[in-house]
Each structure stands twice: as structure tokens, then as C-alpha cells.
mmCIF file of C-alpha atoms and ligand atoms in Angstrom:
data_model
loop_
_atom_site.group_PDB
_atom_site.id
_atom_site.type_symbol
_atom_site.label_atom_id
_atom_site.label_comp_id
_atom_site.label_asym_id
_atom_site.label_seq_id
_atom_site.Cartn_x
_atom_site.Cartn_y
_atom_site.Cartn_z
ATOM 1 C CA UNK A 1406 4.953 1.643 16.743
ATOM 2 C CA UNK A 1407 8.675 1.995 17.568
ATOM 3 C CA UNK A 1408 10.371 4.605 15.344
ATOM 4 C CA UNK A 1409 8.448 3.736 12.232
ATOM 5 C CA UNK A 1410 6.809 6.762 10.612
ATOM 6 C CA UNK A 1411 3.189 5.959 9.745
ATOM 7 C CA UNK A 1412 2.275 5.733 6.082
ATOM 8 C CA UNK A 1413 -1.183 6.422 4.702
ATOM 9 C CA UNK A 1414 -1.564 5.246 1.110
ATOM 10 C CA UNK A 1415 -4.672 6.072 -0.895
ATOM 11 C CA UNK A 1416 -5.434 3.426 -3.506
ATOM 12 C CA UNK A 1417 -7.702 5.081 -6.059
ATOM 13 C CA UNK A 1418 -8.194 1.766 -7.912
ATOM 14 C CA UNK A 1419 -9.871 2.190 -11.340
ATOM 15 C CA UNK A 1420 -11.345 5.615 -10.544
ATOM 16 C CA UNK A 1421 -10.767 9.202 -11.735
ATOM 17 C CA UNK A 1422 -9.530 10.422 -15.092
ATOM 18 C CA UNK A 1423 -6.422 12.606 -15.229
ATOM 19 C CA UNK A 1424 -8.362 15.855 -14.767
ATOM 20 C CA UNK A 1425 -10.207 14.489 -11.757
ATOM 21 C CA UNK A 1426 -6.892 13.224 -10.404
ATOM 22 C CA UNK A 1427 -5.379 16.713 -10.564
ATOM 23 C CA UNK A 1428 -8.341 18.155 -8.686
ATOM 24 C CA UNK A 1429 -8.211 15.499 -5.977
ATOM 25 C CA UNK A 1430 -4.497 15.723 -5.299
ATOM 26 C CA UNK A 1431 -4.740 19.512 -5.055
ATOM 27 C CA UNK A 1432 -7.654 19.268 -2.622
ATOM 28 C CA UNK A 1433 -5.821 16.719 -0.468
ATOM 29 C CA UNK A 1434 -2.744 18.938 -0.307
ATOM 30 C CA UNK A 1435 -4.892 21.958 0.572
ATOM 31 C CA UNK A 1436 -6.655 20.035 3.346
ATOM 32 C CA UNK A 1437 -3.415 18.687 4.808
ATOM 33 C CA UNK A 1438 -1.043 21.466 5.937
ATOM 34 C CA UNK A 1439 2.705 20.850 5.786
ATOM 35 C CA UNK A 1440 3.039 20.354 9.550
ATOM 36 C CA UNK A 1441 1.328 16.956 9.332
ATOM 37 C CA UNK A 1442 4.033 15.553 7.092
ATOM 38 C CA UNK A 1443 6.494 15.618 9.987
ATOM 39 C CA UNK A 1444 4.569 12.787 11.597
ATOM 40 C CA UNK A 1445 2.975 10.903 8.713
ATOM 41 C CA UNK A 1446 3.882 10.022 5.124
ATOM 42 C CA UNK A 1447 0.959 10.380 2.741
ATOM 43 C CA UNK A 1448 0.885 8.915 -0.736
ATOM 44 C CA UNK A 1449 -1.710 8.600 -3.474
ATOM 45 C CA UNK A 1450 -1.875 5.625 -5.813
ATOM 46 C CA UNK A 1451 -3.728 6.677 -8.973
ATOM 47 C CA UNK A 1452 -4.361 4.697 -12.163
ATOM 48 C CA UNK A 1453 -1.364 4.603 -14.538
ATOM 49 C CA UNK A 1454 -2.929 7.161 -16.877
ATOM 50 C CA UNK A 1455 -3.112 9.766 -14.102
ATOM 51 C CA UNK A 1456 0.455 9.481 -12.859
ATOM 52 C CA UNK A 1457 2.000 12.057 -15.194
ATOM 53 C CA UNK A 1458 -0.683 14.588 -14.253
ATOM 54 C CA UNK A 1459 -0.211 13.929 -10.545
ATOM 55 C CA UNK A 1460 3.556 14.303 -11.004
ATOM 56 C CA UNK A 1461 3.075 17.699 -12.645
ATOM 57 C CA UNK A 1462 0.963 18.975 -9.750
ATOM 58 C CA UNK A 1463 3.197 17.531 -7.030
ATOM 59 C CA UNK A 1464 6.379 18.892 -8.613
ATOM 60 C CA UNK A 1465 4.860 22.199 -9.741
ATOM 61 C CA UNK A 1466 3.299 23.019 -6.384
ATOM 62 C CA UNK A 1467 6.118 21.392 -4.372
ATOM 63 C CA UNK A 1468 3.605 19.211 -2.527
ATOM 64 C CA UNK A 1469 4.708 16.885 0.252
ATOM 65 C CA UNK A 1470 2.308 14.175 -0.890
ATOM 66 C CA UNK A 1471 4.097 11.402 -2.777
ATOM 67 C CA UNK A 1472 2.543 9.094 -5.361
ATOM 68 C CA UNK A 1473 2.864 5.633 -6.766
ATOM 69 C CA UNK A 1474 1.285 2.998 -8.985
ATOM 70 C CA UNK A 1475 -1.182 0.186 -8.419
ATOM 71 C CA UNK A 1476 0.807 -2.513 -10.197
ATOM 72 C CA UNK A 1477 3.849 -3.056 -12.407
ATOM 73 C CA UNK A 1478 5.250 -5.651 -14.769
ATOM 74 C CA UNK A 1479 7.725 -8.324 -13.729
ATOM 75 C CA UNK A 1480 9.544 -7.395 -16.946
ATOM 76 C CA UNK A 1481 11.627 -4.295 -17.528
ATOM 77 C CA UNK A 1482 10.953 -3.995 -21.266
ATOM 78 C CA UNK A 1483 10.194 -6.014 -24.387
ATOM 79 C CA UNK A 1484 7.299 -7.851 -25.993
ATOM 80 C CA UNK A 1485 4.802 -7.623 -23.138
ATOM 81 C CA UNK A 1486 1.835 -5.789 -24.592
ATOM 82 C CA UNK A 1487 -0.105 -3.797 -22.046
ATOM 83 C CA UNK A 1488 2.467 -4.153 -19.289
ATOM 84 C CA UNK A 1489 3.986 -1.175 -17.445
ATOM 85 C CA UNK A 1490 7.660 -1.401 -16.504
ATOM 86 C CA UNK A 1491 9.062 -0.329 -13.148
ATOM 87 C CA UNK A 1492 11.571 1.720 -15.141
ATOM 88 C CA UNK A 1493 8.717 3.830 -16.515
ATOM 89 C CA UNK A 1494 7.247 4.339 -13.051
ATOM 90 C CA UNK A 1495 10.602 5.346 -11.618
ATOM 91 C CA UNK A 1496 11.067 7.839 -14.465
ATOM 92 C CA UNK A 1497 7.701 9.376 -13.528
ATOM 93 C CA UNK A 1498 8.911 9.924 -9.981
ATOM 94 C CA UNK A 1499 6.813 7.238 -8.320
ATOM 95 C CA UNK A 1500 7.847 6.399 -4.774
ATOM 96 C CA UNK A 1501 5.618 3.382 -4.167
ATOM 97 C CA UNK A 1502 4.052 0.586 -6.173
ATOM 98 C CA UNK A 1503 1.356 -1.747 -4.867
ATOM 99 C CA UNK A 1504 1.985 -5.417 -5.624
ATOM 100 C CA UNK A 1505 -0.275 -8.377 -4.997
ATOM 101 C CA UNK A 1506 -3.423 -6.437 -4.135
ATOM 102 C CA UNK A 1507 -6.179 -8.971 -3.503
ATOM 103 C CA UNK A 1508 -8.021 -7.720 -6.585
ATOM 104 C CA UNK A 1509 -4.953 -8.646 -8.668
ATOM 105 C CA UNK A 1510 -4.527 -11.958 -6.880
ATOM 106 C CA UNK A 1511 -8.206 -12.867 -7.267
ATOM 107 C CA UNK A 1512 -9.315 -11.276 -10.543
ATOM 108 C CA UNK A 1513 -6.004 -11.656 -12.389
ATOM 109 C CA UNK A 1514 -4.823 -14.919 -10.850
ATOM 110 C CA UNK A 1515 -1.591 -13.478 -9.487
ATOM 111 C CA UNK A 1516 0.240 -16.107 -7.452
ATOM 112 C CA UNK A 1517 2.846 -15.511 -4.749
ATOM 113 C CA UNK A 1518 5.444 -16.293 -7.419
ATOM 114 C CA UNK A 1519 4.138 -13.499 -9.654
ATOM 115 C CA UNK A 1520 3.967 -11.130 -6.687
ATOM 116 C CA UNK A 1521 7.576 -11.986 -5.859
ATOM 117 C CA UNK A 1522 8.612 -11.245 -9.458
ATOM 118 C CA UNK A 1523 6.869 -7.871 -9.276
ATOM 119 C CA UNK A 1524 8.420 -7.108 -5.889
ATOM 120 C CA UNK A 1525 11.859 -7.804 -7.345
ATOM 121 C CA UNK A 1526 11.085 -5.606 -10.364
ATOM 122 C CA UNK A 1527 10.054 -2.748 -8.078
ATOM 123 C CA UNK A 1528 13.249 -3.058 -6.038
ATOM 124 C CA UNK A 1529 15.378 -3.165 -9.223
ATOM 125 C CA UNK A 1530 14.049 0.273 -10.089
ATOM 126 C CA UNK A 1531 14.281 1.888 -6.683
ATOM 127 C CA UNK A 1532 10.527 1.783 -6.067
ATOM 128 C CA UNK A 1533 9.126 0.805 -2.679
ATOM 129 C CA UNK A 1534 6.795 -2.152 -3.144
ATOM 130 C CA UNK A 1535 3.707 -2.226 -0.934
ATOM 131 C CA UNK A 1536 3.276 -5.998 -0.820
ATOM 132 C CA UNK A 1537 -0.329 -6.947 -0.056
ATOM 133 C CA UNK A 1538 -1.440 -10.111 1.672
ATOM 134 C CA UNK A 1539 -4.699 -11.106 3.307
ATOM 135 C CA UNK A 1540 -7.091 -13.961 3.917
ATOM 136 C CA UNK A 1541 -10.600 -14.534 2.616
ATOM 137 C CA UNK A 1542 -13.605 -14.964 4.853
ATOM 138 C CA UNK A 1543 -13.497 -18.776 4.658
ATOM 139 C CA UNK A 1544 -9.939 -18.810 6.002
ATOM 140 C CA UNK A 1545 -10.801 -16.337 8.757
ATOM 141 C CA UNK A 1546 -13.858 -18.338 9.822
ATOM 142 C CA UNK A 1547 -11.774 -21.514 9.894
ATOM 143 C CA UNK A 1548 -9.374 -19.753 12.284
ATOM 144 C CA UNK A 1549 -6.460 -20.268 9.897
ATOM 145 C CA UNK A 1550 -5.791 -16.605 9.129
ATOM 146 C CA UNK A 1551 -2.411 -16.264 10.857
ATOM 147 C CA UNK A 1552 -0.900 -19.313 9.151
ATOM 148 C CA UNK A 1553 -2.412 -18.259 5.823
ATOM 149 C CA UNK A 1554 -0.893 -14.768 5.982
ATOM 150 C CA UNK A 1555 2.484 -16.075 7.121
ATOM 151 C CA UNK A 1556 2.528 -18.460 4.142
ATOM 152 C CA UNK A 1557 1.472 -15.747 1.685
ATOM 153 C CA UNK A 1558 4.115 -13.361 3.029
ATOM 154 C CA UNK A 1559 6.813 -16.023 2.910
ATOM 155 C CA UNK A 1560 5.924 -16.908 -0.682
ATOM 156 C CA UNK A 1561 5.773 -13.281 -1.773
ATOM 157 C CA UNK A 1562 9.244 -12.478 -0.376
ATOM 158 C CA UNK A 1563 10.929 -15.840 -0.992
ATOM 159 C CA UNK A 1564 14.668 -15.577 -1.526
ATOM 160 C CA UNK A 1565 14.933 -11.818 -0.985
ATOM 161 C CA UNK A 1566 17.949 -10.677 1.022
ATOM 162 C CA UNK A 1567 17.584 -8.899 4.363
ATOM 163 C CA UNK A 1568 18.638 -5.662 2.635
ATOM 164 C CA UNK A 1569 15.870 -6.104 0.074
ATOM 165 C CA UNK A 1570 13.252 -6.953 2.699
ATOM 166 C CA UNK A 1571 14.244 -3.796 4.568
ATOM 167 C CA UNK A 1572 13.005 -1.813 1.548
ATOM 168 C CA UNK A 1573 9.462 -3.165 1.355
ATOM 169 C CA UNK A 1574 6.209 -2.114 2.973
ATOM 170 C CA UNK A 1575 3.711 -4.852 3.844
ATOM 171 C CA UNK A 1576 -0.043 -4.310 3.759
ATOM 172 C CA UNK A 1577 -2.290 -6.724 5.619
ATOM 173 C CA UNK A 1578 -5.648 -6.509 3.892
ATOM 174 C CA UNK A 1579 -8.208 -9.125 4.897
ATOM 175 C CA UNK A 1580 -10.227 -9.672 1.729
ATOM 176 C CA UNK A 1581 -13.497 -9.714 3.662
ATOM 177 C CA UNK A 1582 -12.836 -6.160 4.863
ATOM 178 C CA UNK A 1583 -11.961 -4.584 1.497
ATOM 179 C CA UNK A 1584 -14.705 -2.325 0.186
ATOM 180 C CA UNK A 1585 -17.274 -4.017 2.406
ATOM 181 C CA UNK A 1586 -17.530 -1.553 5.273
ATOM 182 C CA UNK A 1587 -16.699 -4.482 7.543
ATOM 183 C CA UNK A 1588 -13.488 -3.370 9.198
ATOM 184 C CA UNK A 1589 -11.276 -5.772 11.160
ATOM 185 C CA UNK A 1590 -11.129 -5.005 14.861
ATOM 186 C CA UNK A 1591 -7.974 -3.327 16.071
ATOM 187 C CA UNK A 1592 -7.092 -6.574 17.869
ATOM 188 C CA UNK A 1593 -7.576 -8.587 14.652
ATOM 189 C CA UNK A 1594 -5.295 -6.205 12.769
ATOM 190 C CA UNK A 1595 -2.675 -6.302 15.521
ATOM 191 C CA UNK A 1596 -2.712 -10.114 15.696
ATOM 192 C CA UNK A 1597 -1.839 -10.549 12.025
ATOM 193 C CA UNK A 1598 0.506 -7.558 11.810
ATOM 194 C CA UNK A 1599 2.477 -8.928 14.786
ATOM 195 C CA UNK A 1600 2.711 -12.311 13.042
ATOM 196 C CA UNK A 1601 3.934 -10.519 9.915
ATOM 197 C CA UNK A 1602 6.665 -8.809 11.913
ATOM 198 C CA UNK A 1603 7.761 -12.102 13.490
ATOM 199 C CA UNK A 1604 7.910 -13.649 10.035
ATOM 200 C CA UNK A 1605 10.001 -10.738 8.764
ATOM 201 C CA UNK A 1606 12.439 -11.414 11.597
ATOM 202 C CA UNK A 1607 12.755 -15.012 10.404
ATOM 203 C CA UNK A 1608 13.066 -14.088 6.721
ATOM 204 C CA UNK A 1609 15.532 -11.257 7.386
ATOM 205 C CA UNK A 1610 16.518 -10.360 10.961
ATOM 206 C CA UNK A 1611 15.163 -8.581 14.027
ATOM 207 C CA UNK A 1612 16.531 -5.182 13.023
ATOM 208 C CA UNK A 1613 14.877 -5.334 9.621
ATOM 209 C CA UNK A 1614 11.626 -6.606 11.139
ATOM 210 C CA UNK A 1615 11.598 -3.676 13.550
ATOM 211 C CA UNK A 1616 12.057 -1.179 10.725
ATOM 212 C CA UNK A 1617 9.617 -2.398 8.053
ATOM 213 C CA UNK A 1618 6.272 -0.627 7.946
ATOM 214 C CA UNK A 1619 3.264 -2.924 8.168
ATOM 215 C CA UNK A 1620 -0.037 -1.351 7.118
ATOM 216 C CA UNK A 1621 -3.605 -2.450 7.644
ATOM 217 C CA UNK A 1622 -6.163 -2.101 4.839
ATOM 218 C CA UNK A 1623 -9.889 -2.782 4.698
ATOM 219 C CA UNK A 1624 -12.661 -0.199 5.102
ATOM 220 C CA UNK A 1625 -10.406 2.273 6.903
ATOM 221 C CA UNK A 1626 -12.018 5.649 7.608
ATOM 222 C CA UNK A 1627 -11.495 8.622 9.880
ATOM 223 C CA UNK A 1628 -13.717 6.847 12.416
ATOM 224 C CA UNK A 1629 -11.542 3.752 12.862
ATOM 225 C CA UNK A 1630 -8.019 4.750 11.770
ATOM 226 C CA UNK A 1631 -6.942 6.055 15.173
ATOM 227 C CA UNK A 1632 -7.584 2.817 17.011
ATOM 228 C CA UNK A 1633 -6.109 0.639 14.268
ATOM 229 C CA UNK A 1634 -2.942 2.655 13.765
ATOM 230 C CA UNK A 1635 -2.596 2.877 17.539
ATOM 231 C CA UNK A 1636 -1.752 -0.836 17.633
ATOM 232 C CA UNK A 1637 1.882 -1.724 18.322
ATOM 233 C CA UNK A 1638 2.569 -3.421 14.999
ATOM 234 C CA UNK A 1639 0.342 -1.356 12.690
ATOM 235 C CA UNK A 1640 2.216 1.479 11.001
ATOM 236 C CA UNK A 1641 -0.425 3.040 8.824
ATOM 237 C CA UNK A 1642 -3.148 2.157 6.378
ATOM 238 C CA UNK A 1643 -3.838 1.302 2.768
ATOM 239 C CA UNK A 1644 -7.087 3.099 2.069
ATOM 240 C CA UNK A 1645 -9.438 2.475 -0.855
ATOM 241 C CA UNK A 1646 -12.882 4.094 -0.875
ATOM 242 C CA UNK A 1647 -12.094 6.784 1.684
ATOM 243 C CA UNK A 1648 -9.077 7.956 -0.345
ATOM 244 C CA UNK A 1649 -11.375 9.311 -3.058
ATOM 245 C CA UNK A 1650 -12.818 11.961 -0.720
ATOM 246 C CA UNK A 1651 -10.286 14.707 -0.090
ATOM 247 C CA UNK A 1652 -11.569 15.838 3.299
ATOM 248 C CA UNK A 1653 -12.000 12.311 4.632
ATOM 249 C CA UNK A 1654 -8.570 11.217 3.380
ATOM 250 C CA UNK A 1655 -6.892 14.313 4.819
ATOM 251 C CA UNK A 1656 -8.701 13.860 8.128
ATOM 252 C CA UNK A 1657 -7.716 10.221 8.518
ATOM 253 C CA UNK A 1658 -4.125 11.017 7.474
ATOM 254 C CA UNK A 1659 -3.957 13.717 10.127
ATOM 255 C CA UNK A 1660 -5.281 11.300 12.775
ATOM 256 C CA UNK A 1661 -2.690 8.657 11.863
HETATM 257 C C1 PEP B 2081 -7.996 -1.306 -0.830
HETATM 258 O O1 PEP B 2081 -8.378 -1.074 -1.956
HETATM 259 O O2 PEP B 2081 -6.851 -1.702 -0.673
HETATM 260 C C2 PEP B 2081 -8.909 -1.098 0.288
HETATM 261 C C3 PEP B 2081 -8.475 -1.366 1.489
HETATM 262 O O3 PEP B 2081 -10.161 -0.628 0.003
HETATM 263 P P1 PEP B 2081 -11.255 -0.063 1.064
HETATM 264 O O4 PEP B 2081 -10.538 0.911 1.950
HETATM 265 O O5 PEP B 2081 -12.299 0.572 0.224
HETATM 266 O O6 PEP B 2081 -11.769 -1.241 1.832
#
């Protein structure tokens, strides 16, 4: 994986109130001694309403775990009821923000254009966007998954400069593997992640492509993370279900 430091990001989705969030982040930190953070970056991605509580614990206890948000608005402020600005997330000390998760793309009709707008908003505020792409089962079974992911990546980063692309993280999350227990094989993950890196070289340049972290997501657990993250072009994992269990999340982070 060249010199890229692995990143394990725990996407809590719409789970845990702010008290439960405090308990989980404390348990993760307890289960993951400081020495592990030399070799892996670990971040938690709670619901918006938990972020302030997580910030208090992380800052108060000087934890090495970082945190982020699951989404953000394309807009920085104004008449956008219900939206959360990147400026607010930055003020709360977020490091990362997930954009274009398949649940947003599918359930909230987010197009590549919207994902691009959110990616730009994240970059404007110094947040690291974790840009998600991934094919559905129909595309995979038709054997069109590489072209599909290349197109989704290209659309989601369209017009960004090489300097901007250098600041993103990409997450390849095949939709058929998310929350299903059906994990992609390590070879499947490597195939698409390698295509992502080649595309990054075309959109930016070879140096940027070699530096950007490309994660795999989809039913990652302590049982499969080692083999997946051991692939040349896979630099970590975006983890859903397994990130809600402190011991499991700490164990898989330590393996990565
Ligand atoms: C996700 O939510 O991004 C995800 C990969 O979920 P899970 O690990 O549960 O498949």
C-alpha cells in the first residue's frame, strides 16, 4: 500500500443517541492503545446530534481517535432548512465527512453532481471528504462494475484540481456488500480500487494518485479486514455494522 497510512472509518449511520455515543467512543479508545495509532488512523462517524458529545470526550480525554460526519450541505449557510453546513462541522472539530454514501445516493436521490457539490463544500471548510462510490448487484452481474465505478468517480470529482483531489479519500463500497454480510473478495476489492487509482492519475496526476487513500466498504469485520487491506490498492475500510461494537471495531482497526 505504498506509504499510505491505513484509515479505518466507523460509520454509525442512524444509530446511538449522544449518551450511547459517549460510551462507545470511550470503549473504543480503551480497547485501542495509543501504539496502534502509529500505524493506522481511526475515525468514528456518528450522527450529527452526537458530534458535540464525541468532541467533548475526544478533546477532554486527549484521544487519538478522530471523528467526522455522515453528510453535509452543498451550501455554507442560508435558507436551507434541515441542512448542516461544512462550516459547522469544521467548528466542531470534524476531520472527515462522508459524501455520496450509497444510502444517500439511493434513498435521497443524490446524483454525482450533488456529491461533487458536497465534496467541494467539504474542501472549502478544510474537511476531508470520504467520497463513496459503488455498483449495485445488477451492474456487478453484468460485468460492468469497473466502468460503472470509473464513471461515478469521474462524475463525483469533475473539475476538481489535482491539489483538491489530493485531499480526498475514496471509498469503494459495492452496494450489494453493504449491510448484507456478503463481502467482496479481496481480489474484487483490489480490481476496483486499482481502477480507482488509475482514474485518479488521469483526473489529477500519478503523484496524487499514489497518495490518495482508497478504502473498501461492505460487511468488513475482524475476520476479513486483514486480507482486504492487504491488497496493494486498498488503504483501509469504511465499516458500518461492525463499528457499533467496540471490541470488534478495535480489533479490526488493530489488524489493519
Ligand atoms: C457502510 O455503511 O458504509 C457499510 C460498509 O456498512 P457495513 O459494514 O455494515 O456493510
